[in-house]
PDB file of C-alpha atoms and ligand atoms in Angstrom:
ATOM      1  CA  MET A 754     -10.682  67.335 -45.513  1.00  0.00           C
ATOM      2  CA  SER A 755     -14.226  66.191 -44.837  1.00  0.00           C
ATOM      3  CA  CYS A 756     -14.321  62.728 -46.419  1.00  0.00           C
ATOM      4  CA  VAL A 757     -15.266  60.134 -43.794  1.00  0.00           C
ATOM      5  CA  PHE A 758     -13.313  57.332 -45.473  1.00  0.00           C
ATOM      6  CA  CYS A 759     -10.184  59.511 -45.803  1.00  0.00           C
ATOM      7  CA  LYS A 760     -10.519  60.110 -42.060  1.00  0.00           C
ATOM      8  CA  ILE A 761     -10.793  56.381 -41.454  1.00  0.00           C
ATOM      9  CA  ILE A 762      -7.690  55.799 -43.589  1.00  0.00           C
ATOM     10  CA  ASP A 763      -5.671  58.367 -41.606  1.00  0.00           C
ATOM     11  CA  SER A 764      -7.113  57.028 -38.297  1.00  0.00           C
ATOM     12  CA  THR A 765      -8.878  60.288 -37.399  1.00  0.00           C
ATOM     13  CA  ILE A 766     -12.021  58.132 -37.215  1.00  0.00           C
ATOM     14  CA  PRO A 767     -11.611  54.651 -35.711  1.00  0.00           C
ATOM     15  CA  SER A 768     -12.395  51.505 -37.686  1.00  0.00           C
ATOM     16  CA  THR A 769     -11.963  47.751 -37.438  1.00  0.00           C
ATOM     17  CA  PRO A 770      -9.254  46.834 -39.948  1.00  0.00           C
ATOM     18  CA  VAL A 771      -9.590  43.700 -42.065  1.00  0.00           C
ATOM     19  CA  PHE A 772      -6.763  44.077 -44.612  1.00  0.00           C
ATOM     20  CA  GLN A 773      -4.316  46.767 -45.636  1.00  0.00           C
ATOM     21  CA  ASP A 774      -1.432  47.367 -47.986  1.00  0.00           C
ATOM     22  CA  ASP A 775       0.159  50.390 -49.626  1.00  0.00           C
ATOM     23  CA  LEU A 776      -2.771  50.919 -52.000  1.00  0.00           C
ATOM     24  CA  VAL A 777      -5.929  49.859 -50.194  1.00  0.00           C
ATOM     25  CA  TYR A 778      -7.546  49.678 -46.779  1.00  0.00           C
ATOM     26  CA  ALA A 779     -10.388  47.337 -45.832  1.00  0.00           C
ATOM     27  CA  PHE A 780     -12.501  47.622 -42.704  1.00  0.00           C
ATOM     28  CA  ALA A 781     -15.749  46.424 -41.194  1.00  0.00           C
ATOM     29  CA  ASP A 782     -18.909  48.281 -42.220  1.00  0.00           C
ATOM     30  CA  ILE A 783     -20.384  50.084 -39.191  1.00  0.00           C
ATOM     31  CA  ASN A 784     -23.927  49.062 -40.202  1.00  0.00           C
ATOM     32  CA  PRO A 785     -23.499  45.520 -41.534  1.00  0.00           C
ATOM     33  CA  LYS A 786     -26.085  44.144 -43.957  1.00  0.00           C
ATOM     34  CA  ALA A 787     -24.761  40.564 -43.801  1.00  0.00           C
ATOM     35  CA  PRO A 788     -22.722  38.435 -41.349  1.00  0.00           C
ATOM     36  CA  VAL A 789     -19.630  39.506 -43.323  1.00  0.00           C
ATOM     37  CA  HIS A 790     -19.732  43.126 -44.542  1.00  0.00           C
ATOM     38  CA  VAL A 791     -16.369  44.635 -45.375  1.00  0.00           C
ATOM     39  CA  LEU A 792     -15.612  47.882 -47.204  1.00  0.00           C
ATOM     40  CA  ILE A 793     -12.534  47.980 -49.452  1.00  0.00           C
ATOM     41  CA  VAL A 794     -11.317  51.478 -50.338  1.00  0.00           C
ATOM     42  CA  PRO A 795      -8.323  52.972 -52.150  1.00  0.00           C
ATOM     43  CA  ARG A 796      -6.032  55.001 -49.872  1.00  0.00           C
ATOM     44  CA  GLU A 797      -6.131  57.683 -52.551  1.00  0.00           C
ATOM     45  CA  HIS A 798      -9.323  59.733 -52.557  1.00  0.00           C
ATOM     46  CA  ILE A 799     -11.376  58.907 -55.657  1.00  0.00           C
ATOM     47  CA  GLY A 800     -14.954  60.154 -55.457  1.00  0.00           C
ATOM     48  CA  SER A 801     -16.654  57.229 -57.180  1.00  0.00           C
ATOM     49  CA  LEU A 802     -16.173  54.545 -59.801  1.00  0.00           C
ATOM     50  CA  ASP A 803     -17.352  57.093 -62.360  1.00  0.00           C
ATOM     51  CA  GLN A 804     -14.448  59.362 -61.376  1.00  0.00           C
ATOM     52  CA  ALA A 805     -11.803  56.642 -61.759  1.00  0.00           C
ATOM     53  CA  ASP A 806     -10.071  57.491 -65.030  1.00  0.00           C
ATOM     54  CA  GLU A 807      -7.909  55.257 -67.207  1.00  0.00           C
ATOM     55  CA  SER A 808      -4.875  55.801 -64.958  1.00  0.00           C
ATOM     56  CA  LYS A 809      -6.750  53.917 -62.194  1.00  0.00           C
ATOM     57  CA  ARG A 810      -7.259  50.677 -64.116  1.00  0.00           C
ATOM     58  CA  ALA A 811      -4.640  48.714 -62.202  1.00  0.00           C
ATOM     59  CA  LEU A 812      -5.859  50.107 -58.872  1.00  0.00           C
ATOM     60  CA  LEU A 813      -9.420  49.039 -59.700  1.00  0.00           C
ATOM     61  CA  GLY A 814      -8.155  45.532 -60.405  1.00  0.00           C
ATOM     62  CA  HIS A 815      -6.274  45.515 -57.135  1.00  0.00           C
ATOM     63  CA  LEU A 816      -9.420  46.527 -55.229  1.00  0.00           C
ATOM     64  CA  LEU A 817     -11.345  43.638 -56.786  1.00  0.00           C
ATOM     65  CA  TRP A 818      -8.550  41.154 -56.099  1.00  0.00           C
ATOM     66  CA  THR A 819      -8.417  42.368 -52.493  1.00  0.00           C
ATOM     67  CA  ALA A 820     -12.136  41.720 -52.084  1.00  0.00           C
ATOM     68  CA  ALA A 821     -11.724  38.161 -53.383  1.00  0.00           C
ATOM     69  CA  GLU A 822      -8.708  37.575 -51.139  1.00  0.00           C
ATOM     70  CA  ILE A 823     -10.645  38.744 -48.066  1.00  0.00           C
ATOM     71  CA  ALA A 824     -13.540  36.468 -49.058  1.00  0.00           C
ATOM     72  CA  ARG A 825     -11.145  33.502 -49.257  1.00  0.00           C
ATOM     73  CA  LYS A 826      -9.590  34.371 -45.891  1.00  0.00           C
ATOM     74  CA  LYS A 827     -13.047  34.654 -44.333  1.00  0.00           C
ATOM     75  CA  GLY A 828     -14.009  31.230 -45.691  1.00  0.00           C
ATOM     76  CA  LEU A 829     -16.834  32.420 -47.940  1.00  0.00           C
ATOM     77  CA  ALA A 830     -16.561  29.260 -50.034  1.00  0.00           C
ATOM     78  CA  ASN A 831     -20.307  29.206 -50.757  1.00  0.00           C
ATOM     79  CA  GLY A 832     -20.184  32.602 -52.431  1.00  0.00           C
ATOM     80  CA  TYR A 833     -20.479  36.284 -51.738  1.00  0.00           C
ATOM     81  CA  ARG A 834     -21.443  39.539 -53.399  1.00  0.00           C
ATOM     82  CA  ILE A 835     -19.361  42.567 -54.383  1.00  0.00           C
ATOM     83  CA  VAL A 836     -21.288  45.847 -54.690  1.00  0.00           C
ATOM     84  CA  VAL A 837     -20.059  49.223 -55.919  1.00  0.00           C
ATOM     85  CA  ASN A 838     -22.846  51.747 -55.451  1.00  0.00           C
ATOM     86  CA  THR A 839     -22.130  54.638 -57.812  1.00  0.00           C
ATOM     87  CA  GLY A 840     -23.807  58.037 -57.799  1.00  0.00           C
ATOM     88  CA  ALA A 841     -27.190  59.102 -56.486  1.00  0.00           C
ATOM     89  CA  GLU A 842     -29.277  56.568 -58.394  1.00  0.00           C
ATOM     90  CA  GLY A 843     -26.749  53.874 -57.565  1.00  0.00           C
ATOM     91  CA  GLY A 844     -27.327  54.437 -53.862  1.00  0.00           C
ATOM     92  CA  GLN A 845     -23.867  55.817 -53.070  1.00  0.00           C
ATOM     93  CA  THR A 846     -23.891  57.702 -49.749  1.00  0.00           C
ATOM     94  CA  VAL A 847     -20.147  58.125 -49.084  1.00  0.00           C
ATOM     95  CA  ASP A 848     -18.296  59.901 -51.883  1.00  0.00           C
ATOM     96  CA  HIS A 849     -15.060  57.904 -51.685  1.00  0.00           C
ATOM     97  CA  LEU A 850     -14.901  54.898 -54.012  1.00  0.00           C
ATOM     98  CA  HIS A 851     -15.551  51.671 -52.099  1.00  0.00           C
ATOM     99  CA  LEU A 852     -16.390  48.041 -52.716  1.00  0.00           C
ATOM    100  CA  HIS A 853     -18.811  46.273 -50.402  1.00  0.00           C
ATOM    101  CA  LEU A 854     -17.981  42.615 -49.721  1.00  0.00           C
ATOM    102  CA  LEU A 855     -21.135  40.917 -48.440  1.00  0.00           C
ATOM    103  CA  GLY A 856     -21.282  37.280 -47.410  1.00  0.00           C
ATOM    104  CA  GLY A 857     -22.351  34.699 -44.897  1.00  0.00           C
ATOM    105  CA  ARG A 858     -25.968  34.494 -46.046  1.00  0.00           C
ATOM    106  CA  GLY A 859     -27.874  33.860 -49.249  1.00  0.00           C
ATOM    107  CA  MET A 860     -28.307  36.936 -51.445  1.00  0.00           C
ATOM    108  CA  THR A 861     -31.408  37.826 -53.421  1.00  0.00           C
ATOM    109  CA  TRP A 862     -31.655  39.156 -56.961  1.00  0.00           C
ATOM    110  CA  PRO A 863     -32.344  41.774 -58.139  1.00  0.00           C
ATOM    111  CA  PRO A 864     -31.073  44.131 -55.422  1.00  0.00           C
ATOM    112  CA  GLY A 865     -33.439  46.935 -54.440  1.00  0.00           C
TER     113      GLY A 865
HETATM  114  P1  AMP B 961     -22.633  53.422 -49.824  1.00  0.00           P
HETATM  115  O1  AMP B 961     -24.087  53.629 -49.436  1.00  0.00           O
HETATM  116  O2  AMP B 961     -22.444  52.419 -50.924  1.00  0.00           O
HETATM  117  O3  AMP B 961     -21.969  54.744 -50.127  1.00  0.00           O
HETATM  118  O4  AMP B 961     -21.938  52.781 -48.581  1.00  0.00           O
HETATM  119  C1  AMP B 961     -21.420  53.505 -47.513  1.00  0.00           C
HETATM  120  C2  AMP B 961     -21.204  52.532 -46.394  1.00  0.00           C
HETATM  121  O5  AMP B 961     -20.337  53.127 -45.462  1.00  0.00           O
HETATM  122  C3  AMP B 961     -22.485  52.139 -45.631  1.00  0.00           C
HETATM  123  O6  AMP B 961     -22.669  50.732 -45.702  1.00  0.00           O
HETATM  124  C4  AMP B 961     -22.208  52.614 -44.213  1.00  0.00           C
HETATM  125  O7  AMP B 961     -22.713  51.740 -43.229  1.00  0.00           O
HETATM  126  C5  AMP B 961     -20.698  52.660 -44.192  1.00  0.00           C
HETATM  127  N1  AMP B 961     -20.097  53.589 -43.231  1.00  0.00           N
HETATM  128  C6  AMP B 961     -20.382  54.898 -43.068  1.00  0.00           C
HETATM  129  N2  AMP B 961     -19.627  55.435 -42.085  1.00  0.00           N
HETATM  130  C7  AMP B 961     -18.838  54.430 -41.625  1.00  0.00           C
HETATM  131  C8  AMP B 961     -17.837  54.338 -40.614  1.00  0.00           C
HETATM  132  N3  AMP B 961     -17.487  55.402 -39.856  1.00  0.00           N
HETATM  133  N4  AMP B 961     -17.244  53.138 -40.401  1.00  0.00           N
HETATM  134  C9  AMP B 961     -17.593  52.065 -41.146  1.00  0.00           C
HETATM  135  N5  AMP B 961     -18.507  52.091 -42.118  1.00  0.00           N
HETATM  136  C10 AMP B 961     -19.132  53.252 -42.354  1.00  0.00           C
HETATM  137 ZN1   ZN B 962     -11.896  60.210 -49.287  1.00  0.00          ZN
END
């Protein structure tokens, strides 16, 4: 299995954990783009948001709730941004569905 995030989930590759439960794992991004930059991933390998079929609806909701819960725990009361890069034109570089939680600085719009 060659997926880097699957290897992080099974501890083959080390990471800095932020939150975990039976469905999701969250860890610090290795190349942070903001003072808080956390990746939230499903334990199950799903290649991208586009590959999450109807059976994953509850899991997708759980991923989003997890991101908000981490933001609350990290004290991001002034706001934050959730990003889900999807596919080549979406800027996705790791083909395992993940949410970016970015916070701790003002964000600009539109993103590049
Ligand atoms: P994306 O470009 O949306 O696919 O995001 C992939 C993210 O994974 C990037 O922000 C990378 O910095 C991050 N990343 C890649 N490898 C690792 C790793 N071993 N540990 C933590 N974050 C990683
Ligand atoms: Zn994977």
